[in-house]
Protein backbone atom coordinates (compact mmCIF):
# COMPACT_ATOMS: atom_id res chain seq x y z
CA UNK A 1 0.00 0.00 0.00
CA UNK A 2 1.32 3.42 -0.97
CA UNK A 3 1.58 6.05 1.72
CA UNK A 4 -1.26 8.60 1.64
CA UNK A 5 0.05 12.07 2.40
CA UNK A 6 -1.55 15.46 2.87
CA UNK A 7 1.11 18.17 3.14
CA UNK A 8 0.53 21.83 3.94
CA UNK A 9 2.85 24.31 2.26
CA UNK A 10 2.43 27.54 4.22
CA UNK A 11 4.67 29.41 1.74
CA UNK A 12 5.73 32.82 3.18
CA UNK A 13 2.85 33.16 5.62
CA UNK A 14 2.29 33.12 9.40
CA UNK A 15 3.93 34.91 12.30
CA UNK A 16 5.09 32.82 15.25
CA UNK A 17 1.84 33.35 17.17
CA UNK A 18 -0.28 32.53 14.13
CA UNK A 19 1.81 29.47 13.38
CA UNK A 20 1.58 28.15 16.92
CA UNK A 21 -2.18 28.59 16.93
CA UNK A 22 -2.55 26.86 13.57
CA UNK A 23 -0.39 23.89 14.59
CA UNK A 24 -2.22 23.34 17.87
CA UNK A 25 -5.58 23.44 16.07
CA UNK A 26 -4.36 21.02 13.41
CA UNK A 27 -3.01 18.61 16.03
CA UNK A 28 -6.22 18.64 18.07
CA UNK A 29 -8.43 18.10 15.05
CA UNK A 30 -6.10 15.47 13.57
CA UNK A 31 -6.25 13.42 16.77
CA UNK A 32 -10.03 13.28 16.66
CA UNK A 33 -10.75 13.22 12.96
CA UNK A 34 -7.91 12.06 10.70
CA UNK A 35 -7.18 8.39 10.10
CA UNK A 36 -3.89 7.40 11.71
CA UNK A 37 -2.74 5.91 8.39
CA UNK A 38 -2.94 9.35 6.71
CA UNK A 39 0.41 11.11 6.92
CA UNK A 40 0.21 14.85 7.59
CA UNK A 41 3.23 16.99 6.78
CA UNK A 42 3.38 20.63 7.87
CA UNK A 43 5.81 22.75 5.85
CA UNK A 44 6.10 26.12 7.58
CA UNK A 45 8.72 28.75 6.75
CA UNK A 46 12.13 27.97 8.26
CA UNK A 47 11.88 30.15 11.43
CA UNK A 48 8.97 27.99 12.61
CA UNK A 49 10.78 24.66 12.29
CA UNK A 50 12.37 24.60 15.76
CA UNK A 51 9.26 25.06 17.86
CA UNK A 52 6.92 23.27 15.44
CA UNK A 53 8.58 19.89 15.88
CA UNK A 54 8.30 20.14 19.66
CA UNK A 55 4.57 20.78 19.35
CA UNK A 56 3.83 17.49 17.61
CA UNK A 57 6.60 15.22 18.82
CA UNK A 58 4.08 12.79 20.30
CA UNK A 59 1.94 12.59 17.14
CA UNK A 60 2.73 9.46 15.18
CA UNK A 61 1.26 10.67 11.87
CA UNK A 62 2.29 14.37 11.82
CA UNK A 63 5.64 15.25 10.27
CA UNK A 64 7.67 18.37 9.66
CA UNK A 65 8.71 19.63 6.25
CA UNK A 66 10.90 22.48 5.03
CA UNK A 67 10.08 24.41 1.87
CA UNK A 68 13.57 24.42 0.39
CA UNK A 69 17.23 23.81 1.15
CA UNK A 70 20.61 24.64 -0.35
CA UNK A 71 22.46 22.19 -2.56
CA UNK A 72 25.65 22.42 -0.48
CA UNK A 73 26.09 21.04 3.03
CA UNK A 74 27.63 24.22 4.51
CA UNK A 75 29.64 27.28 3.62
CA UNK A 76 29.56 31.00 2.85
CA UNK A 77 26.01 31.22 1.45
CA UNK A 78 24.45 34.01 3.49
CA UNK A 79 20.75 33.56 4.07
CA UNK A 80 20.63 29.94 2.97
CA UNK A 81 19.65 26.81 4.90
CA UNK A 82 21.34 23.43 4.53
CA UNK A 83 20.03 19.90 4.66
CA UNK A 84 22.26 18.95 7.65
CA UNK A 85 20.76 21.90 9.57
CA UNK A 86 17.24 20.75 8.73
CA UNK A 87 18.12 17.24 9.86
CA UNK A 88 19.47 18.58 13.15
CA UNK A 89 16.13 20.34 13.72
CA UNK A 90 14.41 16.98 13.17
CA UNK A 91 12.82 17.94 9.90
CA UNK A 92 11.47 14.92 8.00
CA UNK A 93 10.56 16.18 4.50
CA UNK A 94 11.85 18.91 2.17
CA UNK A 95 9.79 20.42 -0.65
CA UNK A 96 12.02 20.79 -3.70
CA UNK A 97 11.44 22.41 -7.06
CA UNK A 98 8.22 24.22 -6.23
CA UNK A 99 7.19 26.20 -9.31
CA UNK A 100 7.51 29.44 -7.31
CA UNK A 101 11.16 28.61 -6.68
CA UNK A 102 11.69 27.55 -10.27
CA UNK A 103 10.16 30.82 -11.47
CA UNK A 104 11.25 33.48 -8.95
CA UNK A 105 14.59 31.97 -7.93
CA UNK A 106 15.46 30.46 -11.30
CA UNK A 107 15.90 26.93 -9.97
CA UNK A 108 16.85 24.65 -12.84
CA UNK A 109 16.46 20.89 -13.26
CA UNK A 110 20.24 20.63 -12.81
CA UNK A 111 20.19 22.55 -9.51
CA UNK A 112 17.29 20.43 -8.28
CA UNK A 113 19.29 17.31 -9.04
CA UNK A 114 21.99 18.56 -6.65
CA UNK A 115 19.42 19.57 -4.03
CA UNK A 116 17.78 16.13 -4.23
CA UNK A 117 21.16 14.47 -3.65
CA UNK A 118 21.80 16.72 -0.68
CA UNK A 119 18.39 16.00 0.86
CA UNK A 120 18.71 12.23 0.43
CA UNK A 121 22.28 12.23 1.73
CA UNK A 122 20.91 13.67 4.96
CA UNK A 123 18.16 11.07 5.31
CA UNK A 124 15.43 13.60 4.54
CA UNK A 125 12.53 12.85 2.20
CA UNK A 126 12.21 15.08 -0.87
CA UNK A 127 8.75 16.16 -1.99
CA UNK A 128 9.73 16.84 -5.57
CA UNK A 129 7.40 19.25 -7.39
CA UNK A 130 6.75 19.18 -11.11
CA UNK A 131 4.14 20.70 -13.38
CA UNK A 132 3.41 22.50 -16.61
CA UNK A 133 2.55 26.14 -17.29
CA UNK A 134 -0.76 27.38 -18.65
CA UNK A 135 0.68 27.95 -22.11
CA UNK A 136 2.12 24.44 -22.18
CA UNK A 137 -1.26 23.01 -21.18
CA UNK A 138 -3.09 25.16 -23.71
CA UNK A 139 -0.75 24.03 -26.50
CA UNK A 140 -2.64 20.76 -26.16
CA UNK A 141 0.28 18.40 -26.60
CA UNK A 142 3.74 17.89 -25.16
CA UNK A 143 2.89 18.89 -21.59
CA UNK A 144 2.94 15.33 -20.27
CA UNK A 145 6.37 14.78 -21.83
CA UNK A 146 7.56 18.06 -20.29
CA UNK A 147 6.52 17.06 -16.76
CA UNK A 148 7.96 13.55 -17.18
CA UNK A 149 11.16 15.25 -18.37
CA UNK A 150 11.39 17.20 -15.11
CA UNK A 151 11.62 13.85 -13.29
CA UNK A 152 14.12 12.47 -15.78
CA UNK A 153 16.37 15.51 -15.50
CA UNK A 154 16.42 15.88 -11.71
CA UNK A 155 15.71 12.40 -10.34
CA UNK A 156 16.55 9.60 -12.74
CA UNK A 157 20.23 9.57 -11.82
CA UNK A 158 19.17 8.14 -8.44
CA UNK A 159 19.59 4.47 -7.62
CA UNK A 160 16.37 2.50 -7.18
CA UNK A 161 17.03 2.43 -3.45
CA UNK A 162 17.29 6.23 -3.36
CA UNK A 163 14.34 6.81 -5.67
CA UNK A 164 12.15 4.65 -3.44
CA UNK A 165 12.36 7.41 -0.79
CA UNK A 166 11.06 10.20 -3.07
CA UNK A 167 7.57 11.71 -2.95
CA UNK A 168 6.36 13.42 -6.14
CA UNK A 169 3.96 16.38 -6.17
CA UNK A 170 2.29 17.22 -9.47
CA UNK A 171 1.35 20.88 -9.35
CA UNK A 172 0.03 22.33 -12.61
CA UNK A 173 1.27 25.94 -12.44
CA UNK A 174 -2.01 27.24 -13.84
CA UNK A 175 -3.87 25.77 -10.86
CA UNK A 176 -1.65 27.19 -8.10
CA UNK A 177 -3.35 29.94 -6.14
CA UNK A 178 -5.66 30.65 -9.08
CA UNK A 179 -8.80 28.92 -7.89
CA UNK A 180 -8.58 26.78 -11.03
CA UNK A 181 -8.16 23.12 -10.19
CA UNK A 182 -7.18 20.31 -12.50
CA UNK A 183 -10.20 18.10 -13.06
CA UNK A 184 -9.92 14.64 -11.60
CA UNK A 185 -9.50 13.34 -15.19
CA UNK A 186 -6.61 15.75 -15.84
CA UNK A 187 -4.96 14.87 -12.52
CA UNK A 188 -5.37 11.13 -13.04
CA UNK A 189 -4.03 11.33 -16.59
CA UNK A 190 -0.84 13.07 -15.46
CA UNK A 191 -0.34 10.95 -12.33
CA UNK A 192 -0.75 7.73 -14.33
CA UNK A 193 1.69 9.03 -16.96
CA UNK A 194 4.25 9.89 -14.28
CA UNK A 195 3.90 6.46 -12.70
CA UNK A 196 4.35 4.82 -16.10
CA UNK A 197 7.43 6.97 -16.71
CA UNK A 198 8.85 5.92 -13.32
CA UNK A 199 8.04 2.26 -14.11
CA UNK A 200 9.98 2.47 -17.39
CA UNK A 201 13.06 3.59 -15.46
CA UNK A 202 12.77 1.69 -12.17
CA UNK A 203 10.25 -1.10 -12.81
CA UNK A 204 6.56 -1.45 -12.08
CA UNK A 205 6.95 -2.65 -8.49
CA UNK A 206 8.87 0.45 -7.40
CA UNK A 207 6.59 2.78 -9.38
CA UNK A 208 3.62 1.36 -7.50
CA UNK A 209 5.22 2.36 -4.19
CA UNK A 210 5.87 6.04 -4.99
CA UNK A 211 3.34 8.51 -3.56
CA UNK A 212 2.29 11.09 -6.16
CA UNK A 213 0.48 14.06 -4.63
CA UNK A 214 -1.68 16.62 -6.41
CA UNK A 215 -1.31 20.36 -5.71
CA UNK A 216 -3.14 23.39 -7.05
CA UNK A 217 -6.20 25.02 -5.46
CA UNK A 218 -7.08 21.85 -3.59
CA UNK A 219 -9.86 22.48 -1.08
CA UNK A 220 -12.39 20.52 0.99
CA UNK A 221 -14.93 20.63 -1.85
CA UNK A 222 -12.70 19.14 -4.56
CA UNK A 223 -10.36 16.94 -2.49
CA UNK A 224 -12.70 13.89 -2.33
CA UNK A 225 -12.93 13.62 -6.11
CA UNK A 226 -9.21 14.23 -6.66
CA UNK A 227 -8.13 11.78 -3.94
CA UNK A 228 -10.49 9.12 -5.30
CA UNK A 229 -8.34 8.89 -8.46
CA UNK A 230 -6.35 5.64 -8.39
CA UNK A 231 -2.98 7.33 -8.93
CA UNK A 232 -3.52 10.37 -6.69
CA UNK A 233 -2.04 9.63 -3.26
CA UNK A 234 -2.89 12.85 -1.46
CA UNK A 235 -2.16 16.53 -1.84
CA UNK A 236 0.28 19.38 -1.42
CA UNK A 237 -1.93 22.14 -0.15
CA UNK A 238 -1.14 25.86 -0.24
CA UNK A 239 -3.81 28.42 0.71
CA UNK A 240 -6.17 25.93 2.33
CA UNK A 241 -3.40 24.68 4.65
CA UNK A 242 -3.47 28.04 6.46
CA UNK A 243 -6.94 27.27 7.83
CA UNK A 244 -7.01 24.35 10.24
CA UNK A 245 -10.61 23.38 9.42
CA UNK A 246 -9.97 23.30 5.68
CA UNK A 247 -6.66 21.45 5.98
CA UNK A 248 -8.19 18.77 8.19
CA UNK A 249 -11.25 18.44 5.97
CA UNK A 250 -8.92 17.90 3.01
CA UNK A 251 -7.00 15.25 5.00
CA UNK A 252 -10.30 13.54 5.83
CA UNK A 253 -10.95 13.17 2.09
CA UNK A 254 -8.32 10.39 2.03
CA UNK A 255 -10.31 7.17 2.11
P1 LIG B 1 -2.68 26.51 -3.58
O1 LIG B 1 -3.28 25.34 -2.87
O2 LIG B 1 -2.76 27.80 -2.81
O3 LIG B 1 -3.19 26.64 -4.98
O4 LIG B 1 -1.11 26.21 -3.69
C1 LIG B 1 -0.70 24.97 -4.12
C2 LIG B 1 0.75 24.88 -3.88
O5 LIG B 1 1.53 25.57 -4.52
C3 LIG B 1 1.23 23.97 -2.84
O6 LIG B 1 2.60 23.83 -2.88
mmCIF file with all atom_site columns, C-alpha atoms and ligand atoms in Angstrom, residues 9 11 98 171 175-177 216-218 236-239, ligand 1:
data_model
loop_
_atom_site.group_PDB
_atom_site.id
_atom_site.type_symbol
_atom_site.label_atom_id
_atom_site.label_alt_id
_atom_site.label_comp_id
_atom_site.label_asym_id
_atom_site.label_entity_id
_atom_site.label_seq_id
_atom_site.pdbx_PDB_ins_code
_atom_site.Cartn_x
_atom_site.Cartn_y
_atom_site.Cartn_z
_atom_site.occupancy
_atom_site.B_iso_or_equiv
_atom_site.pdbx_formal_charge
_atom_site.auth_seq_id
_atom_site.auth_comp_id
_atom_site.auth_asym_id
_atom_site.auth_atom_id
_atom_site.pdbx_PDB_model_num
ATOM   1  C CA . UNK A 1 9   ? 2.848  24.315 2.265   1.00 0.00 ? 9   UNK A CA 1
ATOM   2  C CA . UNK A 1 11  ? 4.671  29.408 1.736   1.00 0.00 ? 11  UNK A CA 1
ATOM   3  C CA . UNK A 1 98  ? 8.223  24.217 -6.231  1.00 0.00 ? 98  UNK A CA 1
ATOM   4  C CA . UNK A 1 171 ? 1.350  20.877 -9.347  1.00 0.00 ? 171 UNK A CA 1
ATOM   5  C CA . UNK A 1 175 ? -3.870 25.765 -10.863 1.00 0.00 ? 175 UNK A CA 1
ATOM   6  C CA . UNK A 1 176 ? -1.647 27.191 -8.097  1.00 0.00 ? 176 UNK A CA 1
ATOM   7  C CA . UNK A 1 177 ? -3.350 29.936 -6.139  1.00 0.00 ? 177 UNK A CA 1
ATOM   8  C CA . UNK A 1 216 ? -3.135 23.392 -7.045  1.00 0.00 ? 216 UNK A CA 1
ATOM   9  C CA . UNK A 1 217 ? -6.201 25.018 -5.456  1.00 0.00 ? 217 UNK A CA 1
ATOM   10 C CA . UNK A 1 218 ? -7.081 21.850 -3.587  1.00 0.00 ? 218 UNK A CA 1
ATOM   11 C CA . UNK A 1 236 ? 0.281  19.376 -1.424  1.00 0.00 ? 236 UNK A CA 1
ATOM   12 C CA . UNK A 1 237 ? -1.933 22.143 -0.149  1.00 0.00 ? 237 UNK A CA 1
ATOM   13 C CA . UNK A 1 238 ? -1.140 25.863 -0.241  1.00 0.00 ? 238 UNK A CA 1
ATOM   14 C CA . UNK A 1 239 ? -3.806 28.418 0.711   1.00 0.00 ? 239 UNK A CA 1
HETATM 15 P P1 . LIG B 2 .   ? -2.677 26.510 -3.577  1.00 0.00 ? 1   LIG B P1 1
HETATM 16 O O1 . LIG B 2 .   ? -3.283 25.344 -2.866  1.00 0.00 ? 1   LIG B O1 1
HETATM 17 O O2 . LIG B 2 .   ? -2.764 27.800 -2.807  1.00 0.00 ? 1   LIG B O2 1
HETATM 18 O O3 . LIG B 2 .   ? -3.192 26.635 -4.984  1.00 0.00 ? 1   LIG B O3 1
HETATM 19 O O4 . LIG B 2 .   ? -1.109 26.210 -3.692  1.00 0.00 ? 1   LIG B O4 1
HETATM 20 C C1 . LIG B 2 .   ? -0.704 24.968 -4.123  1.00 0.00 ? 1   LIG B C1 1
HETATM 21 C C2 . LIG B 2 .   ? 0.750  24.881 -3.884  1.00 0.00 ? 1   LIG B C2 1
HETATM 22 O O5 . LIG B 2 .   ? 1.526  25.570 -4.516  1.00 0.00 ? 1   LIG B O5 1
HETATM 23 C C3 . LIG B 2 .   ? 1.227  23.967 -2.840  1.00 0.00 ? 1   LIG B C3 1
HETATM 24 O O6 . LIG B 2 .   ? 2.596  23.831 -2.880  1.00 0.00 ? 1   LIG B O6 1
#
